[in-house]
CSV table of C-alpha atoms in Angstrom, one decimal:
chain,number,residue,atom,x,y,z
P,9,MET,CA,170.9,140.7,146.8
P,10,ALA,CA,171.5,144.5,146.8
P,11,ASN,CA,175.0,144.1,145.4
P,12,THR,CA,173.7,141.8,142.6
P,13,LEU,CA,171.0,144.3,141.6
P,14,THR,CA,173.5,147.2,141.6
P,15,LYS,CA,175.9,145.2,139.4
P,16,ALA,CA,173.0,144.5,136.9
P,17,GLU,CA,172.0,148.1,136.9
P,18,ASP,CA,175.6,149.2,136.1
P,19,ARG,CA,175.7,146.8,133.2
P,20,VAL,CA,172.5,148.1,131.7
P,21,SER,CA,173.9,151.6,131.8
P,22,VAL,CA,176.9,150.6,129.6
P,23,GLY,CA,174.9,148.8,126.9
P,24,HIS,CA,174.8,145.1,126.0
P,25,ALA,CA,177.0,142.4,124.6
P,26,ALA,CA,174.1,140.9,122.7
P,27,ARG,CA,170.5,142.0,122.1
P,28,LEU,CA,167.9,139.7,120.5
P,29,ALA,CA,164.6,141.4,119.7
P,30,HIS,CA,161.5,139.3,118.7
P,31,VAL,CA,163.7,136.7,116.9
P,32,SER,CA,162.1,133.8,115.1
P,33,LYS,CA,163.5,131.0,112.9
P,34,SER,CA,161.7,128.7,110.5
P,35,PHE,CA,163.0,125.9,108.4
P,36,ALA,CA,161.4,124.4,105.3
P,37,GLY,CA,160.9,120.6,105.3
P,38,PRO,CA,159.0,117.8,103.6
P,39,ALA,CA,156.0,118.5,105.9
P,40,GLY,CA,156.1,122.2,105.2
P,41,THR,CA,157.6,125.1,107.1
P,42,GLN,CA,158.6,124.3,110.7
P,43,LEU,CA,158.8,127.1,113.3
P,44,VAL,CA,161.8,126.4,115.5
P,45,LEU,CA,162.2,129.7,117.5
P,46,ASP,CA,159.3,132.1,118.2
P,47,ASP,CA,159.6,135.7,119.4
P,48,ILE,CA,162.8,135.4,121.4
P,49,SER,CA,163.8,138.7,123.1
P,50,LEU,CA,166.9,138.5,125.3
P,51,ASP,CA,169.7,140.9,126.3
P,52,VAL,CA,173.1,139.7,127.5
P,53,ALA,CA,174.9,142.5,129.5
P,54,PRO,CA,178.6,143.2,129.3
P,55,GLY,CA,180.5,140.7,131.4
P,56,GLU,CA,177.3,138.6,132.2
P,57,PHE,CA,177.2,134.8,132.2
P,58,VAL,CA,173.9,133.5,130.9
P,59,THR,CA,172.9,129.8,130.3
P,60,LEU,CA,170.3,128.7,127.8
P,61,LEU,CA,168.5,125.6,129.1
P,62,GLY,CA,165.9,123.4,127.5
P,63,ALA,CA,165.0,120.0,126.3
P,64,SER,CA,166.7,118.4,123.3
P,65,GLY,CA,165.4,119.9,120.1
P,66,CYS,CA,164.0,123.1,121.6
P,67,GLY,CA,166.2,125.3,119.4
P,68,LYS,CA,169.1,126.2,121.8
P,69,SER,CA,171.8,125.5,119.3
P,70,THR,CA,169.9,127.1,116.5
P,71,LEU,CA,169.6,130.3,118.6
P,72,LEU,CA,173.4,130.2,119.3
P,73,ASN,CA,174.1,129.8,115.6
P,74,LEU,CA,172.0,132.9,114.9
P,75,VAL,CA,173.8,135.0,117.5
P,76,ALA,CA,177.1,133.7,116.0
P,77,GLY,CA,176.1,134.9,112.6
P,78,LEU,CA,176.2,131.4,111.1
P,79,ASP,CA,172.6,131.7,110.0
P,80,ARG,CA,170.0,134.4,109.7
P,81,PRO,CA,166.8,134.8,111.6
P,82,THR,CA,163.5,134.5,109.8
P,83,GLY,CA,162.2,137.5,111.8
P,84,GLY,CA,163.5,140.0,114.4
P,85,THR,CA,166.9,141.4,114.9
P,86,ILE,CA,170.2,140.4,116.6
P,87,GLU,CA,172.8,142.9,117.7
P,88,THR,CA,176.3,142.1,118.9
P,89,PRO,CA,177.9,145.6,119.3
P,90,GLY,CA,181.3,144.3,120.2
P,91,GLY,CA,181.7,142.5,116.9
P,92,ARG,CA,181.6,138.9,115.8
P,93,PRO,CA,181.3,136.6,118.8
P,94,ALA,CA,183.7,133.7,119.5
P,95,LEU,CA,182.1,130.2,119.3
P,96,MET,CA,183.1,127.0,121.1
P,97,PHE,CA,181.4,123.7,120.2
P,98,GLN,CA,180.8,120.4,122.0
P,99,GLU,CA,183.5,118.9,119.7
P,100,HIS,CA,186.9,120.6,120.1
P,101,ALA,CA,187.2,121.0,116.3
P,102,LEU,CA,191.0,121.3,116.5
P,103,PHE,CA,193.1,120.7,113.5
P,104,PRO,CA,194.9,117.4,114.2
P,105,TRP,CA,197.9,118.2,112.0
P,106,LEU,CA,198.7,121.3,114.0
P,107,THR,CA,200.1,121.6,117.5
P,108,ALA,CA,198.0,123.1,120.4
P,109,GLY,CA,199.9,126.3,120.0
P,110,LYS,CA,199.5,126.5,116.2
P,111,ASN,CA,195.8,125.9,116.5
P,112,ILE,CA,195.6,129.0,118.7
P,113,GLU,CA,197.9,130.9,116.4
P,114,LEU,CA,195.6,130.2,113.5
P,115,ALA,CA,192.9,132.2,115.3
P,116,LEU,CA,195.4,134.9,116.0
P,117,ARG,CA,196.4,135.1,112.4
P,118,LEU,CA,192.8,135.4,111.3
P,119,ARG,CA,192.4,138.2,113.8
P,120,GLY,CA,195.3,140.1,112.2
P,121,VAL,CA,197.9,139.6,115.0
P,122,PRO,CA,201.4,140.0,113.5
P,123,LYS,CA,203.4,136.8,113.1
P,124,SER,CA,206.1,138.0,115.4
P,125,GLN,CA,203.6,138.2,118.3
P,126,ARG,CA,201.6,135.1,117.8
P,127,ARG,CA,203.7,132.5,119.6
P,128,GLU,CA,204.0,134.7,122.7
P,129,GLU,CA,200.2,135.4,122.7
P,130,ALA,CA,199.4,131.7,122.1
P,131,GLU,CA,201.6,130.7,125.1
P,132,ARG,CA,199.9,133.3,127.2
P,133,LEU,CA,196.5,131.9,126.4
P,134,LEU,CA,197.7,128.4,127.1
P,135,GLU,CA,198.9,129.6,130.5
P,136,LEU,CA,195.4,131.2,131.1
P,137,VAL,CA,193.7,127.8,130.6
P,138,ARG,CA,196.3,126.0,132.7
P,139,LEU,CA,198.1,124.3,129.8
P,140,GLY,CA,201.5,126.0,130.1
P,141,GLY,CA,204.1,124.0,128.3
P,142,ALA,CA,201.6,122.3,125.9
P,143,TYR,CA,202.4,124.6,122.9
P,144,GLY,CA,204.2,121.9,120.9
P,145,LYS,CA,201.8,119.0,121.7
P,146,ARG,CA,199.7,117.6,118.9
P,147,VAL,CA,195.9,116.9,119.4
P,148,HIS,CA,196.4,113.1,119.7
P,149,GLU,CA,198.7,113.7,122.7
P,150,LEU,CA,196.0,115.6,124.6
P,151,SER,CA,193.2,114.2,126.8
P,152,GLY,CA,189.6,115.2,126.1
P,153,GLY,CA,189.7,117.8,128.8
P,154,MET,CA,193.0,119.2,127.5
P,155,ARG,CA,191.6,119.4,124.0
P,156,GLN,CA,188.7,121.5,125.3
P,157,ARG,CA,191.1,123.8,127.1
P,158,VAL,CA,192.9,124.4,123.9
P,159,ALA,CA,189.6,125.0,122.1
P,160,MET,CA,188.8,127.5,124.9
P,161,ALA,CA,192.1,129.2,124.4
P,162,ARG,CA,191.5,129.4,120.7
P,163,ALA,CA,188.1,130.9,121.2
P,164,LEU,CA,189.6,133.5,123.6
P,165,ALA,CA,192.3,134.2,120.9
P,166,GLN,CA,189.5,135.9,118.8
P,167,ASP,CA,189.4,138.6,121.5
P,168,SER,CA,185.7,138.9,121.2
P,169,GLN,CA,183.5,140.5,123.9
P,170,LEU,CA,181.0,137.6,123.7
P,171,LEU,CA,181.8,133.9,124.0
P,172,LEU,CA,179.2,131.5,122.7
P,173,MET,CA,179.5,127.9,124.1
P,174,ASP,CA,177.4,125.1,122.7
P,175,GLU,CA,177.5,122.3,125.3
P,176,PRO,CA,181.3,122.3,125.3
P,177,PHE,CA,181.7,119.8,128.2
P,178,ALA,CA,178.9,117.4,127.4
P,179,ALA,CA,181.2,114.6,126.1
P,180,LEU,CA,183.5,114.7,129.1
P,181,ASP,CA,183.4,112.6,132.2
P,182,ALA,CA,181.9,114.1,135.4
P,183,ILE,CA,185.2,114.8,137.2
P,184,THR,CA,186.8,116.5,134.1
P,185,ARG,CA,183.7,118.5,133.5
P,186,ASP,CA,183.7,119.7,137.1
P,187,VAL,CA,187.3,120.8,136.8
P,188,LEU,CA,186.5,122.7,133.6
P,189,HIS,CA,183.6,124.4,135.2
P,190,ASP,CA,186.0,125.8,137.8
P,191,GLU,CA,188.4,126.9,135.0
P,192,LEU,CA,185.7,128.5,132.9
P,193,THR,CA,184.4,130.4,136.0
P,194,ARG,CA,187.9,131.6,136.8
P,195,ILE,CA,188.6,132.7,133.2
P,196,TRP,CA,185.2,134.5,132.9
P,197,ARG,CA,186.0,136.4,136.1
P,198,GLU,CA,189.5,137.2,135.0
P,199,THR,CA,188.6,138.4,131.5
P,200,ASP,CA,185.1,139.8,132.1
P,201,VAL,CA,184.0,138.3,128.7
P,202,SER,CA,180.3,137.9,128.3
P,203,VAL,CA,179.2,134.2,128.0
P,204,LEU,CA,176.1,132.7,126.5
P,205,PHE,CA,176.3,129.0,127.3
P,206,VAL,CA,173.9,126.3,125.9
P,207,THR,CA,173.2,123.2,128.0
P,208,HIS,CA,170.5,120.6,128.7
P,209,ASN,CA,172.1,119.9,132.1
P,210,VAL,CA,170.2,121.8,134.8
P,211,ARG,CA,172.9,121.5,137.5
P,212,GLU,CA,175.5,122.7,135.0
P,213,ALA,CA,173.4,125.7,134.2
P,214,VAL,CA,173.0,126.7,137.9
P,215,ARG,CA,176.6,125.9,138.7
P,216,LEU,CA,177.9,128.4,136.1
P,217,ALA,CA,175.5,131.2,135.4
P,218,GLU,CA,174.4,134.5,136.8
P,219,ARG,CA,171.1,134.0,134.9
P,220,VAL,CA,169.4,130.9,133.6
P,221,VAL,CA,167.0,131.2,130.7
P,222,LEU,CA,164.6,128.3,130.1
P,223,LEU,CA,163.3,127.7,126.5
P,224,SER,CA,160.1,125.9,126.0
P,225,SER,CA,160.0,122.8,123.7
P,226,ARG,CA,159.6,123.5,120.0
P,227,PRO,CA,158.9,126.1,119.0
P,228,GLY,CA,161.4,127.6,121.4
P,229,ARG,CA,160.1,130.5,123.4
P,230,ILE,CA,161.4,132.0,126.6
P,231,ALA,CA,159.4,130.2,129.3
P,232,ARG,CA,161.1,131.6,132.4
P,233,GLU,CA,164.3,133.2,133.7
P,234,TRP,CA,166.1,132.9,137.1
P,235,THR,CA,168.7,135.1,138.6
P,236,VAL,CA,171.3,132.9,140.3
P,237,ASP,CA,172.2,134.8,143.4
P,238,ILE,CA,174.6,132.2,144.7
P,239,GLU,CA,178.2,133.3,145.5
P,240,GLN,CA,180.9,132.1,143.2
P,241,PRO,CA,182.9,129.9,143.2
P,242,ARG,CA,180.1,127.3,143.5
P,243,ARG,CA,180.2,123.5,143.6
P,244,ILE,CA,177.7,121.4,141.7
P,245,GLU,CA,176.8,119.5,144.9
P,246,ASP,CA,176.2,122.7,146.9
P,247,THR,CA,172.8,122.7,148.7
P,248,SER,CA,171.8,126.0,147.2
P,249,VAL,CA,172.7,124.8,143.7
P,250,ALA,CA,170.7,121.6,144.2
P,251,GLU,CA,167.7,123.4,145.5
P,252,LEU,CA,167.5,125.8,142.6
P,253,SER,CA,168.2,122.9,140.2
P,254,VAL,CA,165.1,121.1,141.6
P,255,GLU,CA,162.9,124.1,141.0
P,256,ILE,CA,164.2,124.6,137.4
P,257,THR,CA,163.9,120.9,136.7
P,258,GLU,CA,160.2,120.9,137.7
P,259,GLN,CA,159.6,123.8,135.4
P,260,LEU,CA,161.5,122.0,132.5
P,261,ARG,CA,159.4,118.9,133.1
P,262,GLY,CA,156.3,120.9,132.9
P,263,GLU,CA,157.4,122.4,129.6
P,264,ILE,CA,158.2,119.0,128.2
P,265,ARG,CA,154.8,117.6,129.2
P,266,ARG,CA,153.0,120.6,127.9
P,267,HIS,CA,154.5,120.2,124.4
P,268,GLY,CA,154.2,116.4,124.3
P,269,GLN,CA,158.0,115.8,124.1
P,270,HIS,CA,159.6,112.7,125.4
């Protein structure tokens, strides 16, 4: 535990990858204004892996969109000192008329990487996600897991200090998801990128994160946080992962009951 605390203290001393201060978000609807997020304050340290967990409809994706700059908060402030975050969705969102490599090169071009350097960098990123040799493959030739690897490489191509992930593995089968958990953990440790990862899967949250943040049901508020002091690499079936998952699940159930969600 001492090492974990020292690492956290070191991170605080060098600033933050994202800082949310008293963030709220409301939407206008037929029944009037609806408060979706209420008074969210959260820091993500450089190189930290944080999962946002909560029931469906609690505002997790809305919060991620606000951090990504795709929408503006109704109140409060959001800072991402390292620049615009990279964003990865549940759907791979690859362009089917482009090859895997060209999908990545598109992100590199938007970043301003010279044309002469793009292919080499795209192939390096494909190697990083264990897809070496897939540069010329089109989307229809790739499995679901391979498509998400390309999407991850494309997100990393943005060279952002903060990677936002909105349930990127939810549509995959259990075995593929577990393999990609391993890959994401490896890439996070190799690149030291900060990750803010949205999920409704408690075991996935504990399997991946250094810190789990639980949002209450709508309006979303931070209900509780857990520091996950379990050595990486972890397995989703590990006893320590299972025990913490049970504790978090009970808290999540309590939040759902408290707010009358089903």
